[in-house]
CSV table of C-alpha atoms and ligand atoms in Angstrom, one decimal:
chain,number,residue,atom,x,y,z
A,12,MET,CA,31.5,-83.5,-74.6
A,13,GLU,CA,31.1,-84.2,-70.7
A,14,PRO,CA,29.7,-81.9,-68.4
A,15,VAL,CA,30.8,-82.8,-64.9
A,16,LEU,CA,28.8,-82.2,-61.2
A,17,ASP,CA,28.4,-79.2,-60.5
A,18,THR,CA,32.3,-78.1,-59.5
A,19,GLY,CA,32.3,-75.5,-62.2
A,20,VAL,CA,34.5,-77.3,-64.5
A,21,VAL,CA,33.2,-78.8,-67.7
A,22,VAL,CA,36.1,-80.0,-70.2
A,23,ASP,CA,35.0,-81.1,-73.9
A,24,CYS,CA,37.4,-83.5,-75.1
A,25,VAL,CA,37.7,-83.9,-78.8
A,26,LEU,CA,41.0,-85.4,-79.2
A,27,ALA,CA,40.9,-89.4,-78.5
A,28,ASP,CA,41.4,-91.5,-82.1
A,29,GLY,CA,41.1,-88.4,-84.0
A,30,HIS,CA,44.8,-86.8,-82.3
A,31,GLU,CA,46.1,-90.5,-83.3
A,32,ARG,CA,44.8,-90.0,-86.8
A,33,THR,CA,46.6,-86.8,-87.3
A,34,LEU,CA,50.0,-88.3,-85.4
A,35,ALA,CA,49.9,-90.7,-87.6
A,36,ASP,CA,49.4,-88.5,-90.5
A,37,ASP,CA,52.0,-86.3,-89.6
A,38,VAL,CA,54.5,-88.5,-89.0
A,39,LEU,CA,53.6,-90.2,-92.4
A,40,ASP,CA,54.5,-86.9,-94.1
A,41,GLY,CA,56.8,-85.7,-91.9
A,42,LEU,CA,59.4,-88.8,-92.3
A,43,THR,CA,59.1,-89.4,-95.7
A,44,ARG,CA,60.2,-85.8,-96.8
A,45,PRO,CA,64.0,-84.9,-97.5
A,46,LEU,CA,64.3,-82.9,-94.4
A,47,LYS,CA,62.4,-84.9,-92.1
A,48,GLU,CA,60.1,-82.7,-89.7
A,49,LEU,CA,57.8,-83.4,-86.8
A,50,PRO,CA,55.3,-80.9,-85.2
A,51,PRO,CA,55.8,-79.8,-82.0
A,52,LYS,CA,52.2,-80.5,-80.9
A,53,HIS,CA,53.0,-84.4,-80.4
A,54,PHE,CA,55.9,-83.1,-77.8
A,55,TYR,CA,52.9,-82.6,-75.2
A,56,ASP,CA,52.2,-86.4,-73.8
A,57,THR,CA,52.3,-86.1,-69.8
A,58,ARG,CA,55.6,-86.4,-69.3
A,59,GLY,CA,56.0,-84.1,-72.1
A,60,SER,CA,54.4,-81.3,-70.1
A,61,GLU,CA,56.2,-82.3,-67.2
A,62,LEU,CA,59.5,-82.0,-68.6
A,63,PHE,CA,58.4,-78.6,-70.3
A,64,ASP,CA,57.2,-77.5,-66.9
A,65,ALA,CA,60.9,-78.1,-65.5
A,66,ILE,CA,61.9,-76.1,-68.4
A,67,CYS,CA,60.4,-73.2,-67.1
A,68,GLU,CA,62.0,-73.5,-64.2
A,69,LEU,CA,65.5,-73.8,-65.6
A,70,PRO,CA,68.3,-70.9,-65.3
A,71,GLU,CA,68.9,-70.4,-69.1
A,72,TYR,CA,65.2,-70.4,-69.6
A,73,TYR,CA,64.5,-66.3,-69.3
A,74,PRO,CA,61.2,-66.6,-70.9
A,75,THR,CA,58.4,-68.0,-68.1
A,76,ARG,CA,59.8,-65.7,-66.0
A,77,THR,CA,60.3,-62.4,-67.9
A,78,GLU,CA,57.0,-63.2,-69.3
A,79,ARG,CA,55.7,-63.9,-65.6
A,80,ALA,CA,57.3,-60.3,-64.7
A,81,ILE,CA,56.0,-58.5,-67.4
A,82,LEU,CA,52.4,-59.8,-66.8
A,83,ASP,CA,52.7,-58.7,-63.0
A,84,ALA,CA,53.7,-55.3,-64.1
A,85,CYS,CA,50.5,-54.9,-66.7
A,86,ALA,CA,47.6,-57.0,-65.9
A,87,ALA,CA,45.3,-54.6,-64.2
A,88,GLU,CA,46.6,-51.8,-67.2
A,89,ILE,CA,45.3,-54.8,-69.9
A,90,VAL,CA,42.0,-55.8,-67.3
A,91,ALA,CA,41.1,-51.8,-67.2
A,92,THR,CA,41.4,-51.5,-71.3
A,93,THR,CA,39.7,-54.5,-71.9
A,94,GLY,CA,37.0,-55.1,-69.3
A,95,ALA,CA,37.7,-59.1,-69.4
A,96,GLY,CA,35.6,-60.9,-67.8
A,97,GLU,CA,36.1,-63.9,-70.0
A,98,LEU,CA,39.1,-65.6,-70.5
A,99,VAL,CA,40.4,-67.8,-73.5
A,100,GLU,CA,43.8,-69.5,-73.5
A,101,LEU,CA,45.4,-71.7,-75.9
A,102,GLY,CA,47.9,-74.0,-75.6
A,103,SER,CA,47.0,-73.3,-71.7
A,104,GLY,CA,49.3,-76.2,-70.6
A,105,SER,CA,49.9,-75.9,-66.4
A,106,ALA,CA,48.3,-72.7,-66.3
A,107,ARG,CA,50.8,-71.1,-64.1
A,108,LYS,CA,51.2,-67.4,-65.4
A,109,THR,CA,47.5,-67.4,-66.2
A,110,ARG,CA,46.8,-66.8,-62.6
A,111,VAL,CA,48.7,-63.5,-63.1
A,112,LEU,CA,45.5,-62.2,-65.1
A,113,LEU,CA,42.3,-64.0,-63.9
A,114,THR,CA,43.8,-62.3,-60.0
A,115,ALA,CA,43.9,-59.2,-61.9
A,116,MET,CA,40.3,-59.9,-63.7
A,117,ALA,CA,39.2,-60.9,-59.8
A,118,ASP,CA,40.4,-57.9,-58.5
A,119,ALA,CA,39.2,-55.8,-60.8
A,120,GLY,CA,35.1,-57.8,-60.4
A,121,THR,CA,34.7,-58.9,-63.7
A,122,LEU,CA,35.9,-62.6,-63.8
A,123,GLN,CA,33.4,-65.0,-65.2
A,124,ARG,CA,34.7,-67.6,-67.0
A,125,TYR,CA,37.9,-69.3,-68.1
A,126,VAL,CA,38.6,-70.9,-71.2
A,127,PRO,CA,41.5,-73.2,-71.8
A,128,VAL,CA,42.0,-75.0,-74.4
A,129,ASP,CA,45.3,-77.9,-74.9
A,130,VAL,CA,46.2,-80.8,-76.1
A,131,SER,CA,47.5,-82.0,-73.3
A,132,GLU,CA,44.3,-83.7,-71.1
A,133,ALA,CA,46.3,-84.3,-67.7
A,134,ALA,CA,47.7,-80.3,-67.7
A,135,LEU,CA,44.4,-79.1,-68.6
A,136,ARG,CA,42.1,-81.1,-65.8
A,137,GLU,CA,44.3,-80.8,-63.3
A,138,SER,CA,45.2,-76.6,-63.7
A,139,ALA,CA,41.4,-76.3,-64.2
A,140,ALA,CA,40.5,-78.3,-60.9
A,141,ARG,CA,43.4,-76.1,-59.1
A,142,LEU,CA,41.5,-73.0,-60.6
A,143,VAL,CA,38.4,-73.6,-59.0
A,144,GLU,CA,39.4,-73.7,-55.6
A,145,GLU,CA,41.6,-70.9,-56.0
A,146,TYR,CA,38.9,-68.4,-57.5
A,147,PRO,CA,35.6,-68.9,-56.0
A,148,GLY,CA,32.8,-68.4,-58.5
A,149,LEU,CA,35.1,-68.7,-61.3
A,150,ARG,CA,33.5,-71.2,-64.0
A,151,VAL,CA,36.1,-73.3,-66.1
A,152,HIS,CA,35.1,-74.8,-69.6
A,153,GLY,CA,38.0,-76.2,-71.0
A,154,LEU,CA,38.5,-77.7,-74.5
A,155,VAL,CA,41.2,-80.6,-74.9
A,156,GLY,CA,41.8,-80.1,-78.6
A,157,ASP,CA,43.8,-79.0,-80.8
A,158,PHE,CA,44.3,-75.1,-81.6
A,159,GLU,CA,44.5,-75.2,-85.2
A,160,ARG,CA,42.1,-77.4,-86.1
A,161,HIS,CA,39.6,-76.6,-82.9
A,162,LEU,CA,38.7,-73.4,-82.3
A,163,GLY,CA,35.6,-73.4,-84.2
A,164,LEU,CA,34.4,-75.7,-81.1
A,165,LEU,CA,35.1,-72.5,-78.5
A,166,PRO,CA,31.6,-71.4,-76.5
A,167,GLU,CA,30.5,-68.4,-78.3
A,168,PRO,CA,32.5,-65.2,-77.1
A,169,ASP,CA,30.4,-63.2,-75.0
A,170,ALA,CA,31.5,-58.7,-75.5
A,171,SER,CA,34.4,-59.1,-73.4
A,172,ARG,CA,36.6,-62.0,-74.3
A,173,LEU,CA,39.8,-61.9,-74.0
A,174,MET,CA,42.1,-64.5,-75.9
A,175,CYS,CA,45.4,-65.0,-74.5
A,176,PHE,CA,48.7,-67.4,-76.1
A,177,LEU,CA,51.0,-66.6,-74.0
A,178,GLY,CA,55.1,-68.9,-73.8
A,179,GLY,CA,56.3,-67.1,-77.0
A,180,THR,CA,54.1,-70.7,-78.7
A,181,ILE,CA,52.9,-68.3,-81.8
A,182,GLY,CA,56.7,-68.6,-82.5
A,183,ASN,CA,56.2,-72.2,-83.2
A,184,PHE,CA,54.1,-71.2,-86.3
A,185,PRO,CA,56.6,-70.7,-89.8
A,186,PRO,CA,55.4,-67.2,-91.3
A,187,GLY,CA,52.9,-68.5,-93.7
A,188,SER,CA,50.6,-70.2,-90.8
A,189,ARG,CA,51.1,-67.6,-88.2
A,190,ARG,CA,49.3,-65.3,-90.3
A,191,ARG,CA,46.4,-67.7,-91.2
A,192,PHE,CA,45.8,-68.8,-87.5
A,193,LEU,CA,46.3,-65.2,-86.1
A,194,ARG,CA,43.4,-64.6,-89.1
A,195,GLY,CA,41.6,-67.5,-87.4
A,196,LEU,CA,41.9,-66.2,-83.7
A,197,ALA,CA,40.5,-62.5,-85.0
A,198,LYS,CA,37.3,-64.5,-86.0
A,199,ARG,CA,36.9,-65.5,-82.3
A,200,LEU,CA,37.8,-63.0,-80.6
A,201,GLY,CA,33.8,-61.7,-80.8
A,202,THR,CA,33.5,-57.2,-81.9
A,203,GLU,CA,35.2,-56.1,-78.8
A,204,GLY,CA,37.3,-59.1,-78.2
A,205,HIS,CA,41.3,-58.3,-77.6
A,206,LEU,CA,44.2,-61.3,-78.3
A,207,LEU,CA,47.0,-61.0,-75.7
A,208,LEU,CA,50.1,-62.9,-77.3
A,209,GLY,CA,53.2,-63.3,-75.2
A,210,VAL,CA,56.2,-63.4,-78.2
A,211,ASP,CA,59.9,-63.6,-77.4
A,212,LEU,CA,62.3,-61.4,-79.0
A,213,VAL,CA,65.4,-61.4,-80.9
A,214,LYS,CA,68.0,-61.1,-79.0
A,215,ASP,CA,71.8,-62.0,-78.7
A,216,PRO,CA,71.9,-65.9,-80.7
A,217,LEU,CA,73.8,-67.3,-77.8
A,218,MET,CA,71.5,-65.9,-75.2
A,219,ILE,CA,68.9,-67.9,-76.9
A,220,GLU,CA,70.4,-70.9,-78.1
A,221,ALA,CA,71.3,-71.7,-74.0
A,222,ALA,CA,67.8,-71.3,-73.3
A,223,TYR,CA,66.8,-74.1,-75.9
A,224,ASP,CA,70.3,-76.3,-75.1
A,225,ASP,CA,70.3,-76.1,-70.9
A,226,ALA,CA,73.4,-77.6,-68.9
A,227,ALA,CA,71.0,-79.9,-67.5
A,228,GLY,CA,70.1,-81.5,-70.3
A,229,ILE,CA,66.0,-81.1,-69.9
A,230,THR,CA,65.3,-79.9,-72.8
A,231,ALA,CA,67.7,-83.3,-74.4
A,232,GLU,CA,65.6,-84.8,-72.9
A,233,PHE,CA,61.9,-83.1,-74.1
A,234,ASN,CA,63.0,-83.1,-77.2
A,235,ARG,CA,63.7,-87.0,-77.7
A,236,ASN,CA,60.6,-87.1,-75.8
A,237,VAL,CA,58.9,-87.1,-79.2
A,238,LEU,CA,60.3,-90.2,-80.5
A,239,ARG,CA,59.1,-92.0,-76.9
A,240,VAL,CA,55.6,-91.1,-78.0
A,241,LEU,CA,56.1,-92.3,-81.6
A,242,ASN,CA,56.8,-95.8,-80.5
A,243,ARG,CA,54.3,-96.2,-77.8
A,244,GLU,CA,51.5,-95.0,-80.2
A,245,LEU,CA,52.6,-96.4,-83.5
A,246,GLY,CA,54.9,-99.1,-82.4
A,247,ALA,CA,57.8,-97.5,-83.4
A,248,ASP,CA,61.1,-98.8,-82.5
A,249,PHE,CA,63.4,-95.7,-82.6
A,250,ASP,CA,66.4,-96.2,-80.1
A,251,VAL,CA,66.1,-92.7,-78.7
A,252,ASP,CA,69.3,-92.4,-77.1
A,253,ALA,CA,71.2,-92.7,-81.0
A,254,PHE,CA,69.7,-88.9,-81.0
A,255,GLU,CA,70.8,-86.4,-79.9
A,256,HIS,CA,69.7,-82.8,-79.1
A,257,VAL,CA,70.2,-79.9,-81.4
A,258,ALA,CA,69.3,-76.7,-81.0
A,259,PHE,CA,70.7,-73.6,-83.2
A,260,PHE,CA,69.5,-69.8,-83.9
A,261,ASP,CA,69.5,-69.2,-87.6
A,262,THR,CA,70.5,-65.3,-87.8
A,263,GLU,CA,68.5,-65.0,-91.2
A,264,ARG,CA,64.8,-66.2,-90.3
A,265,GLU,CA,65.4,-65.0,-86.9
A,266,TRP,CA,64.2,-68.5,-85.3
A,267,VAL,CA,65.5,-70.7,-83.4
A,268,GLU,CA,65.1,-74.5,-84.3
A,269,MET,CA,65.4,-77.5,-82.5
A,270,ARG,CA,66.2,-81.0,-84.4
A,271,LEU,CA,67.1,-84.7,-83.6
A,272,ARG,CA,70.8,-86.2,-85.3
A,273,ALA,CA,70.9,-89.6,-85.5
A,274,ARG,CA,74.9,-90.2,-84.1
A,275,SER,CA,74.8,-93.4,-86.5
A,276,ARG,CA,72.6,-95.0,-89.5
A,277,GLN,CA,69.6,-95.5,-88.0
A,278,THR,CA,66.7,-97.6,-89.7
A,279,VAL,CA,63.3,-97.3,-87.7
A,280,THR,CA,60.2,-99.0,-88.8
A,281,VAL,CA,56.4,-97.9,-87.7
A,282,PRO,CA,54.4,-100.9,-88.0
A,283,ALA,CA,51.1,-98.9,-87.8
A,284,LEU,CA,52.6,-97.2,-91.2
A,285,ALA,CA,54.0,-99.9,-92.5
A,286,LEU,CA,56.7,-97.6,-93.2
A,287,THR,CA,60.1,-97.9,-93.1
A,288,VAL,CA,63.1,-94.9,-91.9
A,289,GLU,CA,66.3,-94.3,-92.5
A,290,PHE,CA,68.6,-92.2,-90.8
A,291,ALA,CA,71.8,-91.5,-92.6
A,292,PRO,CA,75.1,-90.4,-89.9
A,293,ARG,CA,74.5,-87.3,-88.4
A,294,GLU,CA,71.4,-86.7,-90.2
A,295,GLU,CA,68.7,-84.1,-88.3
A,296,LEU,CA,65.3,-84.5,-87.9
A,297,ARG,CA,63.8,-80.9,-87.6
A,298,THR,CA,61.1,-81.1,-84.2
A,299,GLU,CA,60.7,-77.7,-83.6
A,300,ILE,CA,61.0,-73.9,-84.5
A,301,SER,CA,61.0,-70.5,-82.0
A,302,VAL,CA,60.6,-67.5,-84.0
A,303,LYS,CA,61.9,-64.6,-82.4
A,304,PHE,CA,60.1,-61.3,-83.0
A,305,THR,CA,61.0,-57.3,-83.0
A,306,ARG,CA,57.7,-55.0,-82.7
A,307,SER,CA,57.5,-54.6,-86.5
A,308,ARG,CA,57.4,-57.9,-87.2
A,309,LEU,CA,54.4,-58.6,-84.9
A,310,GLU,CA,53.0,-55.1,-86.3
A,311,ALA,CA,53.0,-56.5,-89.7
A,312,ASP,CA,51.6,-60.1,-88.9
A,313,LEU,CA,48.6,-58.7,-86.9
A,314,ALA,CA,48.0,-56.1,-89.9
A,315,ALA,CA,47.8,-59.1,-91.9
A,316,ALA,CA,45.7,-60.8,-89.9
A,317,GLY,CA,42.9,-58.0,-89.2
A,318,MET,CA,44.2,-56.7,-86.2
A,319,GLU,CA,45.9,-53.7,-84.5
A,320,LEU,CA,47.9,-53.5,-81.4
A,321,ALA,CA,46.8,-52.3,-78.6
A,322,GLY,CA,49.5,-52.4,-76.0
A,323,TRP,CA,53.0,-53.5,-76.3
A,324,PHE,CA,54.8,-54.6,-72.6
A,325,THR,CA,58.2,-55.4,-72.2
A,326,ASP,CA,61.2,-56.0,-69.5
A,327,GLU,CA,63.7,-53.2,-69.4
A,328,ARG,CA,66.2,-55.4,-71.0
A,329,GLU,CA,63.8,-55.8,-74.0
A,330,TRP,CA,64.0,-59.7,-73.6
A,331,PHE,CA,60.4,-60.6,-74.2
A,332,ALA,CA,57.6,-58.8,-75.0
A,333,THR,CA,53.3,-59.2,-74.1
A,334,ALA,CA,51.4,-57.6,-77.0
A,335,LEU,CA,47.9,-57.1,-76.9
A,336,ALA,CA,45.7,-56.8,-80.0
A,337,ARG,CA,42.3,-56.5,-81.2
A,338,PRO,CA,40.7,-56.5,-84.8
A,339,ILE,CA,40.5,-53.1,-86.6
B,408,LIG,N1,51.2,-71.8,-72.1
B,408,LIG,C1,52.1,-71.9,-70.8
B,408,LIG,C2,52.7,-73.8,-72.0
B,408,LIG,C3,53.6,-73.5,-73.3
B,408,LIG,S1,53.5,-75.1,-74.4
B,408,LIG,C4,53.3,-71.5,-71.1
B,408,LIG,O1,53.2,-69.9,-71.5
B,408,LIG,O2,54.2,-71.9,-70.7
B,408,LIG,C5,52.7,-74.8,-75.3
B,408,LIG,C6,51.5,-75.3,-75.1
B,408,LIG,O3,50.8,-75.6,-76.1
B,408,LIG,C7,51.6,-76.6,-74.4
B,408,LIG,O4,50.7,-77.0,-73.0
B,408,LIG,C8,51.3,-77.7,-75.0
B,408,LIG,O5,50.2,-79.3,-74.8
B,408,LIG,C9,50.0,-77.1,-76.2
B,408,LIG,N2,50.0,-77.3,-77.4
B,408,LIG,C10,51.2,-77.2,-78.4
B,408,LIG,N3,50.9,-77.6,-79.7
B,408,LIG,C11,49.4,-78.0,-79.4
B,408,LIG,C12,47.7,-77.5,-80.3
B,408,LIG,N4,48.9,-78.0,-81.4
B,408,LIG,N5,46.7,-77.5,-80.1
B,408,LIG,C13,47.0,-77.4,-78.6
B,408,LIG,N6,47.5,-77.1,-77.3
B,408,LIG,C14,48.6,-77.3,-78.1
B,409,LIG,N1,56.8,-72.3,-76.8
B,409,LIG,C1,58.1,-73.1,-76.5
B,409,LIG,C2,59.1,-71.9,-76.8
B,409,LIG,O1,58.8,-71.8,-78.3
B,409,LIG,C3,58.8,-74.7,-76.3
B,409,LIG,C4,59.7,-74.8,-76.2
B,409,LIG,C5,60.6,-74.3,-75.1
B,409,LIG,C6,60.6,-76.0,-77.0
B,409,LIG,N2,62.0,-75.2,-75.4
B,409,LIG,C7,61.7,-75.9,-76.5
B,409,LIG,C8,59.9,-76.9,-77.4
B,409,LIG,C9,62.3,-77.1,-76.1
B,409,LIG,C10,61.0,-78.3,-78.0
B,409,LIG,C11,62.3,-78.4,-77.5
B,409,LIG,O2,60.0,-71.3,-76.4
């Protein structure tokens, strides 16, 4: 807990040591499985967050600019429907698109508080500082934490909470955990609250694969950055350049998978865990999935989580959708 001056910004930081412990647990769990795997939240150290911002500007990465255009078109309607005075944002990152929602709330005269939640402390503090300058009178109450573990630490919802989870990040959960996660969110909305979800939609696999494997190699660098995190935080000795970036669309499961493939045999030690990990030549480590949705898949997920669709906004080409949901 760290209340700060009277700048309008309060940031609660619940990570530090606890976070390093989950990194260690996740690495021990994930790297000793038959199909090696790491959860995506460990991508986002300061450099990882910067690389992700660069991905959002890439010509191939259509989700960010498509979602922004959708929000530009529907933000006023969403604010009118929900009467939102408080915006909670999960995985807020640099909060660029968030401004569209905050501006619509300010224009409607309802804007009171913004509550960003992110594991990346640097990104959260920087965006909080900017936003209180841009929106006079705005209070920011940030939570540097893990949205899978720390939502119990959010301030109590007021009657007009709008919780948003943009960028298609909901797609980074596998289907079972996704529904459990959504059920948890429904409980944090309060009786009159709403959830705004950005979901990437099923489309031409080649277009999806290009978005996760850009020509400039920024996504590859972002993917490999997780190995640098392990080297720094756990003293591992990954030869980062010995791993290549792989992205492919699984047409049956309708998700894109990111992997790191060992170019040759690798032996990696992780002293903090007294662990030695072998990679056979071409063996792959899965670092992320990103599920692509249809409207009916999302409706089924929401129903399973005790919510229903209250609005569905999409671009002309139906590449991406912004879904408004409310508890039933
Ligand atoms: N909302 C932004 C960023 C999306 S990238 C956009 O739409 O462009 C995903 C964001 O979620 C990153 O900022 C990352 O740091 C954060 N994140 C990922 N896993 C998280 C977790 N388990 N808990 C909290 N934040 C997480
Ligand atoms: N939430 C983003 C997505 O699913 C994260 C992301 C974009 C990502 N590009 C990536 C994660 C490349 C790993 C590698 O679109």
